[in-house]
CSV table of C-alpha atoms and ligand atoms in Angstrom, one decimal:
chain,number,residue,atom,x,y,z
A,711,MET,CA,39.0,-7.6,51.6
A,712,LYS,CA,35.6,-7.9,50.0
A,713,THR,CA,34.9,-4.8,47.7
A,714,LYS,CA,31.3,-3.4,47.8
A,715,ALA,CA,29.4,-3.9,44.5
A,716,LEU,CA,29.2,-0.3,42.9
A,717,PHE,CA,25.8,-0.9,41.3
A,718,THR,CA,22.7,-3.0,42.4
A,719,VAL,CA,20.9,-4.6,39.6
A,720,PRO,CA,17.9,-2.5,39.7
A,721,LEU,CA,20.2,0.6,39.7
A,722,LEU,CA,22.1,-0.8,36.7
A,723,VAL,CA,18.9,-1.2,34.9
A,724,SER,CA,17.5,2.2,35.5
A,725,LEU,CA,20.8,3.6,34.5
A,726,LEU,CA,20.7,1.8,31.2
A,727,PHE,CA,17.3,3.4,30.7
A,728,THR,CA,18.3,6.9,31.6
A,729,THR,CA,21.6,6.7,29.7
A,730,GLY,CA,19.7,5.8,26.5
A,731,LEU,CA,21.6,2.5,26.3
A,732,SER,CA,18.3,0.6,26.0
A,733,GLN,CA,17.2,2.8,23.3
A,734,THR,CA,16.5,1.3,20.0
A,735,GLN,CA,19.1,1.2,17.3
A,736,LEU,CA,17.3,1.0,14.0
A,737,PRO,CA,19.5,-0.4,11.4
A,738,LYS,CA,21.2,2.2,9.3
A,739,GLU,CA,21.8,1.8,5.6
A,740,THR,CA,23.4,3.8,2.9
A,741,ASP,CA,21.1,5.1,0.0
A,742,SER,CA,22.4,2.6,-2.4
A,743,GLN,CA,21.9,-0.3,0.2
A,744,LYS,CA,18.4,0.9,0.8
A,745,ALA,CA,17.8,1.2,-3.0
A,746,GLU,CA,19.2,-2.4,-3.5
A,747,ARG,CA,16.8,-3.8,-0.7
A,748,MET,CA,13.7,-2.0,-2.4
A,749,LYS,CA,14.7,-2.8,-5.9
A,750,TRP,CA,12.0,-5.6,-6.5
A,751,TRP,CA,9.5,-3.1,-5.2
A,752,THR,CA,10.5,-0.1,-7.3
A,753,ASP,CA,10.9,-2.3,-10.4
A,754,ALA,CA,7.3,-3.8,-9.6
A,755,ARG,CA,5.5,-0.6,-9.6
A,756,PHE,CA,2.1,-2.0,-9.3
A,757,GLY,CA,0.5,-3.9,-6.4
A,758,MET,CA,-2.9,-5.0,-5.1
A,759,PHE,CA,-4.3,-3.7,-1.7
A,760,ILE,CA,-7.1,-5.7,-0.3
A,761,HIS,CA,-9.2,-4.4,2.7
A,762,TRP,CA,-11.2,-7.4,3.9
A,763,GLY,CA,-12.7,-7.7,7.3
A,764,LEU,CA,-15.9,-7.8,9.3
A,765,TYR,CA,-16.8,-4.3,7.6
A,766,ALA,CA,-17.5,-6.3,4.4
A,767,LEU,CA,-20.8,-7.4,6.0
A,768,PRO,CA,-22.4,-4.1,6.7
A,769,ALA,CA,-20.9,-3.1,3.3
A,770,ARG,CA,-20.9,0.6,4.0
A,771,HIS,CA,-17.2,1.6,4.5
A,772,GLU,CA,-14.5,0.0,6.6
A,773,TRP,CA,-15.1,2.8,9.2
A,774,VAL,CA,-18.5,2.0,9.6
A,775,LYS,CA,-18.3,1.2,13.3
A,776,ASN,CA,-16.7,4.6,13.8
A,777,ALA,CA,-19.1,6.4,11.6
A,778,GLU,CA,-22.1,5.1,13.1
A,779,ARG,CA,-20.6,5.1,16.7
A,780,MET,CA,-21.2,1.6,17.3
A,781,THR,CA,-20.2,-0.3,20.5
A,782,ASN,CA,-18.5,-3.7,20.5
A,783,GLU,CA,-21.8,-5.3,21.3
A,784,GLN,CA,-23.6,-3.7,18.4
A,785,TYR,CA,-20.7,-4.7,16.1
A,786,GLN,CA,-20.7,-8.4,17.3
A,787,LYS,CA,-23.3,-9.5,14.8
A,788,TYR,CA,-20.9,-9.2,11.9
A,789,PHE,CA,-18.4,-11.4,13.9
A,790,GLU,CA,-21.0,-14.0,14.3
A,791,MET,CA,-22.2,-13.9,10.6
A,792,PHE,CA,-18.6,-13.9,9.2
A,793,ASN,CA,-18.5,-16.7,6.7
A,794,PRO,CA,-17.1,-16.1,3.3
A,795,ASP,CA,-18.2,-19.4,1.8
A,796,MET,CA,-17.2,-18.5,-1.8
A,797,TRP,CA,-13.7,-17.5,-1.1
A,798,ASP,CA,-11.0,-18.9,-3.3
A,799,PRO,CA,-7.7,-17.1,-2.6
A,800,HIS,CA,-6.3,-18.6,-5.7
A,801,GLU,CA,-8.8,-17.1,-7.8
A,802,TRP,CA,-7.9,-13.6,-6.2
A,803,ALA,CA,-4.1,-14.2,-6.7
A,804,LYS,CA,-4.8,-15.1,-10.5
A,805,MET,CA,-6.8,-12.0,-11.0
A,806,ALA,CA,-4.1,-9.8,-9.4
A,807,LYS,CA,-1.4,-11.6,-11.5
A,808,ALA,CA,-3.4,-11.1,-14.8
A,809,ALA,CA,-3.8,-7.5,-13.8
A,810,GLY,CA,-0.1,-7.2,-14.0
A,811,MET,CA,0.2,-6.8,-10.2
A,812,LYS,CA,3.5,-7.9,-8.6
A,813,TYR,CA,2.8,-7.6,-5.0
A,814,VAL,CA,-0.1,-7.7,-2.5
A,815,VAL,CA,-1.0,-6.3,0.9
A,816,LEU,CA,-3.9,-7.7,2.9
A,817,THR,CA,-5.5,-6.2,6.0
A,818,ALA,CA,-4.4,-8.8,8.7
A,819,LYS,CA,-6.2,-6.5,11.1
A,820,HIS,CA,-7.9,-3.2,10.4
A,821,HIS,CA,-9.1,-0.5,12.8
A,822,GLU,CA,-12.1,-2.6,14.0
A,823,GLY,CA,-9.5,-5.0,15.6
A,824,PHE,CA,-10.8,-8.1,14.0
A,825,CYS,CA,-7.9,-10.4,13.3
A,826,MET,CA,-7.8,-12.3,9.9
A,827,PHE,CA,-5.1,-14.6,11.3
A,828,ASP,CA,-4.9,-17.1,14.2
A,829,SER,CA,-3.5,-14.8,16.8
A,830,LYS,CA,-2.8,-16.4,20.4
A,831,PHE,CA,-3.3,-13.2,21.9
A,832,THR,CA,-7.0,-12.5,21.1
A,833,ASP,CA,-10.4,-14.4,20.7
A,834,TYR,CA,-11.4,-11.8,18.1
A,835,LYS,CA,-10.2,-13.6,14.9
A,836,ALA,CA,-11.3,-15.5,11.9
A,837,THR,CA,-10.8,-19.0,13.4
A,838,ASN,CA,-13.5,-18.2,16.1
A,839,THR,CA,-16.1,-17.1,13.5
A,840,PRO,CA,-18.4,-19.6,11.5
A,841,TYR,CA,-15.7,-19.4,8.8
A,842,GLY,CA,-13.3,-21.0,11.3
A,843,LYS,CA,-9.9,-20.8,9.4
A,844,ASP,CA,-6.8,-18.7,9.3
A,845,ILE,CA,-7.4,-16.4,6.3
A,846,VAL,CA,-3.9,-15.0,6.5
A,847,LYS,CA,-2.5,-18.4,5.9
A,848,GLU,CA,-4.5,-19.2,3.0
A,849,TYR,CA,-4.0,-15.8,1.4
A,850,VAL,CA,-0.1,-16.0,1.8
A,851,GLU,CA,0.0,-19.3,0.3
A,852,ALA,CA,-2.2,-18.6,-2.7
A,853,PHE,CA,-0.6,-15.3,-3.6
A,854,ARG,CA,3.0,-16.9,-3.1
A,855,ALA,CA,1.9,-19.7,-5.5
A,856,GLU,CA,1.2,-17.1,-8.2
A,857,GLY,CA,4.6,-15.5,-7.7
A,858,LEU,CA,3.5,-12.4,-6.1
A,859,LYS,CA,5.4,-10.9,-3.1
A,860,VAL,CA,3.2,-10.9,-0.1
A,861,GLY,CA,2.7,-8.2,2.6
A,862,PHE,CA,0.5,-7.2,5.5
A,863,TYR,CA,-1.4,-4.2,6.6
A,864,TYR,CA,-1.5,-4.0,10.4
A,865,SER,CA,-3.8,-1.3,11.9
A,866,LEU,CA,-2.3,0.4,14.9
A,867,LEU,CA,-5.8,1.7,15.8
A,868,ASP,CA,-8.0,-0.9,17.5
A,869,TRP,CA,-11.7,-0.2,18.2
A,870,HIS,CA,-12.1,-3.4,20.0
A,871,HIS,CA,-9.4,-4.0,22.3
A,872,PRO,CA,-10.1,-3.3,25.9
A,873,ASP,CA,-6.8,-1.6,26.8
A,874,TYR,CA,-6.8,0.7,23.7
A,875,THR,CA,-7.7,4.1,25.1
A,876,ILE,CA,-10.6,6.0,23.5
A,877,ASP,CA,-9.3,8.7,21.3
A,878,SER,CA,-10.5,11.3,18.6
A,879,ASN,CA,-10.7,8.6,16.0
A,880,HIS,CA,-12.4,6.0,18.2
A,881,PRO,CA,-16.2,5.0,17.7
A,882,LEU,CA,-16.8,6.0,21.3
A,883,ARG,CA,-14.9,9.3,20.9
A,884,GLN,CA,-16.0,12.2,23.5
A,885,ILE,CA,-16.0,15.9,23.5
A,886,SER,CA,-14.8,16.8,27.1
A,887,ASP,CA,-11.5,15.8,28.7
A,888,SER,CA,-13.4,14.5,31.7
A,889,ALA,CA,-15.4,12.1,29.7
A,890,TYR,CA,-12.2,10.8,28.0
A,891,ALA,CA,-10.8,10.3,31.5
A,892,ARG,CA,-13.9,8.5,32.7
A,893,LEU,CA,-14.0,6.0,29.6
A,894,ASN,CA,-10.3,5.5,29.7
A,895,LYS,CA,-10.0,4.6,33.5
A,896,GLY,CA,-8.7,1.0,33.7
A,897,ARG,CA,-7.5,0.9,30.0
A,898,ASP,CA,-3.8,0.3,29.8
A,899,MET,CA,-1.9,1.2,26.6
A,900,THR,CA,1.2,-0.5,28.1
A,901,LYS,CA,-0.7,-3.8,27.7
A,902,TYR,CA,-1.9,-2.8,24.2
A,903,ARG,CA,1.7,-1.9,23.1
A,904,GLU,CA,2.5,-5.5,24.1
A,905,TYR,CA,-0.4,-6.8,22.2
A,906,ILE,CA,0.7,-5.0,19.0
A,907,LYS,CA,4.2,-6.4,19.4
A,908,ASN,CA,2.9,-10.0,20.0
A,909,GLN,CA,0.7,-9.8,17.0
A,910,VAL,CA,3.2,-8.3,14.7
A,911,ARG,CA,5.8,-11.0,15.9
A,912,GLU,CA,3.3,-13.7,15.0
A,913,LEU,CA,2.6,-12.3,11.6
A,914,LEU,CA,6.3,-12.0,10.8
A,915,THR,CA,7.3,-15.4,12.1
A,916,ASN,CA,4.4,-17.7,11.3
A,917,TYR,CA,3.9,-17.1,7.6
A,918,GLY,CA,7.3,-17.4,5.9
A,919,GLU,CA,9.0,-14.5,4.0
A,920,ILE,CA,6.9,-11.3,4.4
A,921,SER,CA,8.1,-8.5,1.9
A,922,ILE,CA,6.0,-5.5,3.1
A,923,ILE,CA,4.4,-4.3,6.4
A,924,TRP,CA,2.0,-1.4,6.2
A,925,PHE,CA,1.4,0.0,9.8
A,926,ASP,CA,-1.6,2.3,9.8
A,927,PHE,CA,-1.7,5.1,11.1
A,928,SER,CA,-0.6,7.9,13.5
A,929,PHE,CA,-2.6,11.0,14.6
A,930,PRO,CA,-0.4,12.8,17.2
A,931,GLY,CA,-1.8,15.5,19.2
A,932,LYS,CA,-4.5,15.8,21.9
A,933,HIS,CA,-6.7,12.7,22.2
A,934,GLY,CA,-4.5,11.4,19.4
A,935,LYS,CA,-1.8,8.8,19.2
A,936,GLY,CA,1.8,8.7,17.8
A,937,HIS,CA,5.0,6.9,18.1
A,938,ASP,CA,5.2,6.9,22.0
A,939,ASP,CA,1.7,5.3,22.0
A,940,TRP,CA,2.8,2.5,19.6
A,941,ASP,CA,6.4,2.4,20.7
A,942,SER,CA,7.1,2.7,17.2
A,943,GLU,CA,10.9,2.3,17.2
A,944,ASN,CA,11.0,-0.8,19.1
A,945,LEU,CA,8.0,-2.3,16.9
A,946,LEU,CA,9.9,-1.3,13.8
A,947,GLN,CA,13.2,-2.7,15.2
A,948,MET,CA,11.5,-6.0,15.8
A,949,ALA,CA,9.7,-6.2,12.5
A,950,ARG,CA,13.2,-5.5,10.8
A,951,SER,CA,15.0,-8.0,12.9
A,952,LEU,CA,12.3,-10.8,12.1
A,953,GLN,CA,12.3,-9.9,8.4
A,954,PRO,CA,15.5,-8.2,7.4
A,955,GLY,CA,14.4,-7.5,3.9
A,956,ILE,CA,11.0,-6.0,4.9
A,957,ILE,CA,9.7,-2.8,3.2
A,958,VAL,CA,7.9,-0.6,5.7
A,959,ASP,CA,5.5,2.4,5.1
A,960,ASP,CA,5.7,5.8,6.8
A,961,ARG,CA,2.8,5.8,9.3
A,962,LEU,CA,4.5,5.0,12.5
A,963,ASP,CA,5.1,8.8,13.2
A,964,LEU,CA,8.7,8.4,12.8
A,965,ASP,CA,9.1,10.7,9.9
A,966,ASN,CA,12.0,12.5,11.4
A,967,LEU,CA,14.1,9.4,11.4
A,968,GLU,CA,15.7,8.4,8.2
A,969,GLU,CA,15.6,4.7,9.2
A,970,GLY,CA,12.0,5.1,10.4
A,971,TRP,CA,10.4,4.3,7.0
A,972,ASP,CA,11.1,3.1,3.5
A,973,PHE,CA,8.5,4.8,1.5
A,974,THR,CA,5.8,7.6,1.6
A,975,THR,CA,2.3,6.9,1.0
A,976,PRO,CA,0.1,9.6,-0.6
A,977,GLU,CA,-3.3,8.4,-0.3
A,978,GLN,CA,-6.1,9.0,-2.7
A,979,VAL,CA,-4.2,11.8,-4.4
A,980,GLN,CA,-2.2,12.3,-7.4
A,981,VAL,CA,1.2,13.9,-6.6
A,982,VAL,CA,2.3,17.0,-8.6
A,983,LYS,CA,6.0,15.9,-8.7
A,984,TRP,CA,8.3,13.2,-7.2
A,985,PRO,CA,8.0,13.7,-3.4
A,986,GLU,CA,11.1,14.8,-1.7
A,987,VAL,CA,12.3,14.8,2.0
A,988,ASN,CA,15.1,17.2,2.9
A,989,GLY,CA,15.6,17.9,-0.8
A,990,LYS,CA,16.1,14.3,-1.6
A,991,ARG,CA,13.8,12.3,-3.8
A,992,VAL,CA,12.3,9.4,-1.7
A,993,PRO,CA,10.5,6.1,-2.7
A,994,TRP,CA,6.8,6.5,-2.7
A,995,GLU,CA,3.5,4.6,-3.4
A,996,THR,CA,0.1,6.0,-3.9
A,997,CYS,CA,-2.7,3.9,-2.6
A,998,GLN,CA,-6.0,4.3,-4.4
A,999,THR,CA,-9.6,2.8,-4.3
A,1000,PHE,CA,-11.7,1.8,-7.3
A,1001,SER,CA,-14.2,3.9,-5.6
A,1002,GLY,CA,-14.3,6.0,-2.5
A,1003,SER,CA,-14.2,3.2,0.1
A,1004,TRP,CA,-11.5,0.8,0.9
A,1005,GLY,CA,-13.8,-1.9,2.3
A,1006,TYR,CA,-16.7,-3.4,0.3
A,1007,TYR,CA,-19.4,-0.7,-0.2
A,1008,ARG,CA,-22.4,-2.0,-2.0
A,1009,ASP,CA,-24.1,1.4,-2.5
A,1010,GLU,CA,-21.1,3.5,-3.6
A,1011,TYR,CA,-21.0,4.4,-7.2
A,1012,THR,CA,-18.2,6.6,-7.8
A,1013,TRP,CA,-16.2,4.0,-9.6
A,1014,LYS,CA,-13.3,5.1,-11.7
A,1015,SER,CA,-13.1,4.0,-15.3
A,1016,PRO,CA,-10.2,1.7,-16.6
A,1017,ALA,CA,-8.7,4.6,-18.5
A,1018,GLN,CA,-8.7,6.7,-15.4
A,1019,LEU,CA,-7.1,3.8,-13.2
A,1020,LEU,CA,-4.5,3.2,-16.0
A,1021,GLU,CA,-3.8,6.9,-16.0
A,1022,LEU,CA,-3.2,6.7,-12.2
A,1023,LEU,CA,-0.7,3.9,-12.7
A,1024,ILE,CA,1.2,5.6,-15.6
A,1025,GLU,CA,1.2,8.8,-13.8
A,1026,SER,CA,2.8,7.3,-10.7
A,1027,VAL,CA,5.6,5.6,-12.9
A,1028,SER,CA,6.1,8.9,-14.8
A,1029,LYS,CA,7.0,10.4,-11.3
A,1030,GLY,CA,9.1,7.6,-10.0
A,1031,GLY,CA,6.4,6.0,-7.8
A,1032,ASN,CA,4.2,2.9,-7.3
A,1033,LEU,CA,0.5,2.3,-7.3
A,1034,LEU,CA,-1.2,0.1,-4.7
A,1035,LEU,CA,-4.7,-0.4,-6.2
A,1036,ASN,CA,-7.2,-1.5,-3.6
A,1037,VAL,CA,-9.9,-4.3,-3.9
A,1038,GLY,CA,-12.6,-4.6,-1.2
A,1039,PRO,CA,-14.0,-8.1,-1.3
A,1040,THR,CA,-17.5,-9.0,-0.4
A,1041,ALA,CA,-18.5,-11.0,2.7
A,1042,ARG,CA,-19.0,-14.0,0.3
A,1043,GLY,CA,-15.3,-13.8,-0.4
A,1044,VAL,CA,-15.4,-12.5,-4.1
A,1045,PHE,CA,-14.4,-9.4,-6.0
A,1046,ASP,CA,-17.6,-8.0,-7.1
A,1047,SER,CA,-18.1,-7.6,-10.9
A,1048,ARG,CA,-17.2,-4.0,-11.0
A,1049,ALA,CA,-13.8,-4.7,-9.6
A,1050,GLN,CA,-13.3,-7.7,-11.7
A,1051,ASP,CA,-14.3,-5.9,-14.8
A,1052,ARG,CA,-11.6,-3.1,-14.1
A,1053,LEU,CA,-8.8,-5.6,-13.2
A,1054,LYS,CA,-9.6,-7.4,-16.5
A,1055,ALA,CA,-9.4,-4.1,-18.4
A,1056,ILE,CA,-6.1,-3.1,-16.7
A,1057,GLY,CA,-4.7,-6.6,-17.4
A,1058,ASP,CA,-5.6,-6.5,-21.1
A,1059,TRP,CA,-3.7,-3.1,-21.3
A,1060,MET,CA,-0.7,-4.5,-19.3
A,1061,LYS,CA,-0.5,-7.7,-21.4
A,1062,PHE,CA,0.8,-5.6,-24.2
A,1063,ASN,CA,2.1,-2.6,-22.5
A,1064,ASN,CA,3.7,-3.6,-19.2
A,1065,ARG,CA,7.2,-2.7,-20.6
A,1066,SER,CA,6.3,0.9,-20.0
A,1067,ILE,CA,5.7,0.2,-16.5
A,1068,TYR,CA,8.1,-2.5,-14.9
A,1069,GLY,CA,11.6,-1.0,-14.3
A,1070,CYS,CA,10.5,2.3,-15.3
A,1071,THR,CA,10.7,5.7,-13.9
A,1072,GLU,CA,10.6,9.5,-14.6
A,1073,ALA,CA,12.1,10.6,-17.9
A,1074,PRO,CA,15.5,12.0,-17.9
A,1075,GLU,CA,15.6,15.7,-17.4
A,1076,GLY,CA,15.4,17.7,-20.7
A,1077,ILE,CA,12.8,15.5,-22.3
A,1078,THR,CA,9.4,17.1,-22.4
A,1079,ALA,CA,6.1,15.3,-22.8
A,1080,PRO,CA,4.0,16.5,-25.6
A,1081,VAL,CA,0.6,17.8,-24.7
A,1082,ASN,CA,-1.9,14.9,-23.6
A,1083,THR,CA,1.0,12.5,-23.0
A,1084,LEU,CA,2.7,10.9,-19.9
A,1085,LEU,CA,6.3,9.9,-20.1
A,1086,THR,CA,8.2,6.9,-18.5
A,1087,TYR,CA,11.5,5.7,-19.0
A,1088,ASN,CA,13.5,2.5,-18.6
A,1089,PRO,CA,17.1,3.6,-17.7
A,1090,VAL,CA,18.5,0.0,-18.3
A,1091,ALA,CA,17.1,-0.5,-21.7
A,1092,LYS,CA,17.3,3.4,-22.4
A,1093,ARG,CA,13.7,3.4,-23.8
A,1094,LEU,CA,11.3,6.2,-23.5
A,1095,TYR,CA,7.7,5.4,-23.4
A,1096,ILE,CA,5.1,8.0,-24.6
A,1097,HIS,CA,1.6,7.4,-23.4
A,1098,LEU,CA,-1.0,8.9,-25.7
A,1099,LEU,CA,-3.9,9.9,-23.3
A,1100,ALA,CA,-5.7,11.7,-26.0
A,1101,TYR,CA,-5.1,10.2,-29.5
A,1102,PRO,CA,-3.6,12.7,-31.9
A,1103,LEU,CA,-4.7,13.4,-35.3
A,1104,GLY,CA,-2.0,12.0,-37.6
A,1105,SER,CA,1.1,13.2,-36.1
A,1106,LEU,CA,3.0,14.0,-33.0
A,1107,THR,CA,5.9,16.3,-32.4
A,1108,LEU,CA,8.7,15.4,-30.0
A,1109,SER,CA,10.9,18.3,-29.2
A,1110,ASN,CA,14.7,18.5,-28.7
A,1111,ILE,CA,15.3,14.8,-29.2
A,1112,GLY,CA,16.2,14.1,-32.7
A,1113,ASP,CA,19.8,13.5,-31.9
A,1114,LYS,CA,19.0,10.9,-29.4
A,1115,VAL,CA,16.4,8.6,-31.2
A,1116,LYS,CA,17.3,5.4,-32.8
A,1117,TYR,CA,13.9,3.8,-33.6
A,1118,ILE,CA,10.3,4.3,-32.7
A,1119,GLN,CA,7.4,1.7,-32.5
A,1120,PHE,CA,4.0,1.2,-31.1
A,1121,LEU,CA,4.5,-0.9,-28.0
A,1122,ASN,CA,1.3,-3.0,-28.3
A,1123,ASP,CA,2.1,-4.5,-31.8
A,1124,ALA,CA,5.8,-3.5,-32.4
A,1125,SER,CA,4.7,-1.8,-35.5
A,1126,GLU,CA,7.2,1.0,-36.8
A,1127,ILE,CA,6.4,4.6,-36.5
A,1128,ARG,CA,8.0,6.7,-39.0
A,1129,TYR,CA,9.4,10.2,-38.4
A,1130,ARG,CA,11.1,13.1,-39.9
A,1131,PRO,CA,12.9,16.3,-38.5
A,1132,SER,CA,10.6,19.2,-38.5
A,1133,ASP,CA,11.2,22.2,-40.8
A,1134,GLU,CA,11.9,24.5,-38.0
A,1135,SER,CA,14.4,22.4,-36.0
A,1136,LYS,CA,16.5,19.3,-36.9
A,1137,ASN,CA,16.1,18.2,-33.4
A,1138,ASP,CA,12.5,18.2,-33.3
A,1139,LEU,CA,10.8,15.1,-34.7
A,1140,ILE,CA,7.5,14.8,-36.3
A,1141,LEU,CA,6.1,11.2,-36.0
A,1142,SER,CA,3.5,10.1,-38.3
A,1143,LEU,CA,0.6,8.1,-36.7
A,1144,PRO,CA,-2.2,5.9,-38.2
A,1145,VAL,CA,-5.5,7.8,-38.1
A,1146,GLN,CA,-7.1,4.8,-36.3
A,1147,LYS,CA,-6.1,4.6,-32.7
A,1148,PRO,CA,-4.6,1.1,-32.0
A,1149,GLN,CA,-6.9,-1.2,-30.1
A,1150,VAL,CA,-5.6,-0.4,-26.6
A,1151,GLU,CA,-7.1,1.9,-23.9
A,1152,ILE,CA,-4.0,3.9,-23.8
A,1153,PRO,CA,-1.6,3.6,-26.8
A,1154,VAL,CA,2.2,3.7,-26.0
A,1155,LEU,CA,5.2,4.7,-28.3
A,1156,GLU,CA,8.3,3.0,-27.5
A,1157,VAL,CA,11.1,5.2,-28.3
A,1158,PHE,CA,14.7,3.4,-28.4
A,1159,LEU,CA,17.3,6.1,-27.4
A,1160,LYS,CA,20.9,6.0,-28.6
B,389,GLC,C1,-6.5,5.4,6.0
B,389,GLC,C2,-8.0,4.7,6.4
B,389,GLC,C3,-8.1,3.3,6.3
B,389,GLC,C4,-7.4,2.7,5.0
B,389,GLC,C5,-6.0,3.5,4.8
B,389,GLC,C6,-5.4,3.0,3.4
B,389,GLC,O1,-5.6,5.5,6.8
B,389,GLC,O2,-8.0,4.9,7.8
B,389,GLC,O3,-9.4,2.9,6.2
B,389,GLC,O4,-7.0,1.5,5.3
B,389,GLC,O5,-6.2,4.7,4.8
B,389,GLC,O6,-4.4,3.8,3.1
């Protein structure tokens, strides 16, 4: 007797969907597995962000298309003019390395939708501009050759794609629901979701080992977009399966999933303390610009000084975090002189002081920073680093540490710093410092602990 099939194929498929069997299973890890996967990154502490795209031509912020509410047609001239004739990615990579940066993240696609790589899924890409070459490929090869870990920034927003629906962050944003409905008729986010996946697959397949992917960004709510719009879980799962070691930021709108992100990304702010989620300290990286804009902005003048930038780096490490410092190259393909000067100044400091950055973290509990100083600590070497933001006059007191100290020196020249217990407490040390500040932007004391 023939038995009747219990389920037809379409029924099975729909059952799989409704029972959740089709749901994404993001790889789970223990805290120590995650820490191990991210170790190179937490040790590195310092990376370079590069915002480069068509917006380098108008040179007035990477959101220019949005700010000036330009249509695709109005923006098209930048595509037609894109030709960074002076670009030498090896030069960029050398500057990043000399500044002490250990990894790099380039905008493979920013919100404008222009692709710096030779994607099969769009014509809106570098290879179709007068420049004619795959920028991502050249970038990856050059930075890798200098020993930096390579990453991509990929914008979830897309102000060019015909299926991307107009939302509150779009250049063509509207006021009324009916206007949104009218403009979005015929736009199909299902197709756009496929497009993102196809492109991320290309980026994570065609360019060798990719260490970081920076998805940007989500803004859930009315006329906004969040994880359902991007299909974040499946996108992330795909990224992790293509590059198992990859480190991922937290802007896919998967904050409530422990496995939905690797690090938090406080942007253009200094955190007050090591960020925590559910009472647990989490890996974090602050991204910062030299001035107010990510993309090259010719007429923007709020550039931070080398000392301020170094302070940002040291401060991040002093709270257990990383700094991703951005360069917005020009449309000729160079870092402008303001950026070069700052990278050089950072490099001059890092050359002699990077021991207080790499592999370092927050100082152990109970050790307090004297006024105008920032502390970092290398737990493996058991060395405490005291960064003197304002150079003291002749002496510095370290409280409550006398029983722990073995030796103290300046980091930049390994010259001994002599010290004695204070009259009030044997456990407080008075360090005697030379009157003249050492010839480094921010002097560092290296304290060897027992
Ligand atoms: C924001 C901006 C963007 C920039 C990014 C860097 O999300 O939209 O222009 O790329 O921050 O973190």
